C-alpha positions as MATLAB code, in Angstrom:
seq = 'MANIITDETIDYVGILAKLELSREEKEAAKNDMSRMLDYIDKLNQLDTTQVEPMSHVFSMNNVFREDVVTNGDDRDNILKNAPEQKEGAFKVPKTVE';
ca = [
      79.167   19.895   48.803;
      75.672   21.138   49.529;
      74.815   24.428   47.899;
      72.495   26.399   50.134;
      70.554   29.095   48.348;
      69.204   31.674   50.766;
      66.009   33.695   50.545;
      68.152   36.800   50.078;
      69.815   35.235   47.034;
      66.439   34.411   45.499;
      65.169   37.935   46.228;
      68.297   39.446   44.651;
      68.001   37.287   41.535;
      64.321   38.227   41.336;
      65.245   41.908   41.425;
      67.861   41.439   38.709;
      65.403   39.511   36.533;
      62.589   41.954   37.355;
      60.395   39.094   38.589;
      57.840   39.051   41.364;
      57.758   35.522   42.750;
      55.216   34.033   45.107;
      56.407   32.140   48.182;
      55.904   28.801   46.377;
      57.791   30.024   43.301;
      60.660   31.203   45.508;
      60.903   27.782   47.157;
      60.829   26.045   43.770;
      63.523   28.413   42.464;
      65.687   27.744   45.527;
      65.425   23.991   44.939;
      66.158   24.342   41.221;
      69.172   26.592   41.773;
      70.525   24.286   44.457;
      70.203   21.280   42.130;
      71.949   23.194   39.317;
      74.855   24.146   41.574;
      75.134   20.558   42.827;
      75.339   19.364   39.227;
      78.056   21.918   38.461;
      79.992   20.644   41.497;
      79.667   17.124   40.110;
      80.995   18.295   36.724;
      83.922   20.015   38.439;
      85.018   16.639   39.804;
      85.691   15.317   36.302;
      89.283   15.022   35.090;
      89.568   17.392   32.129;
      93.356   17.634   31.941;
      93.474   15.914   28.529;
      90.533   17.864   27.098;
      91.285   20.794   24.822;
      89.381   24.014   25.559;
      86.758   24.817   22.933;
      84.222   27.480   22.186;
      81.729   25.184   20.412;
      80.784   21.542   20.701;
      81.213   21.022   16.974;
      84.309   22.034   15.047;
      83.803   25.343   13.329;
      85.149   26.201    9.895;
      85.006   29.519    8.135;
      82.189   29.051    5.651;
      82.463   32.494    4.106;
      83.934   32.892    0.661;
      86.555   35.424   -0.235;
      85.151   38.877   -1.024;
      86.015   39.060   -4.710;
      84.408   41.472   -7.169;
      82.874   39.423   -9.977;
      80.814   41.922  -11.969;
      83.277   44.817  -12.008;
      82.403   48.430  -12.682;
      79.394   48.303  -14.991;
      77.898   51.662  -14.068;
      76.734   52.564  -17.579;
      74.654   49.386  -17.980;
      73.218   49.742  -14.482;
      72.225   53.358  -15.073;
      70.337   52.314  -18.215;
      67.654   51.006  -15.816;
      67.339   54.338  -14.006;
      64.272   56.433  -14.842;
      66.433   59.507  -14.149;
      70.137   59.962  -13.559;
      72.409   62.801  -12.576;
      76.216   62.877  -12.626;
      76.568   59.096  -12.936;
      74.095   58.200  -10.169;
      70.399   57.434   -9.750;
      68.287   60.550   -9.259;
      65.530   60.068   -6.703;
      62.885   62.384   -5.280;
      63.842   64.438   -2.250;
      62.554   62.818    0.955;
      63.791   65.230    3.639;
      63.035   68.922    3.789;
];
């Protein structure tokens, strides 16, 4: 099936992409888009009935670890590093008036 890309289609895509194309660039884009659509038509002819749908080419595993607290509540030791503290928290200079 031949995919015919019209000048109007190229103009519309140019507007969406905010591109100003010269006449030669429009012709090249028409040829490229037509070739892409022809290739997609060729792919659509393949028998994919035995192929499982997938979201990635490679199998994906959850690589994140469980969110487990390892250092516990050690506020007193942490606050020993504070130059100033107030009510169990770091005291910092005011930045907003």
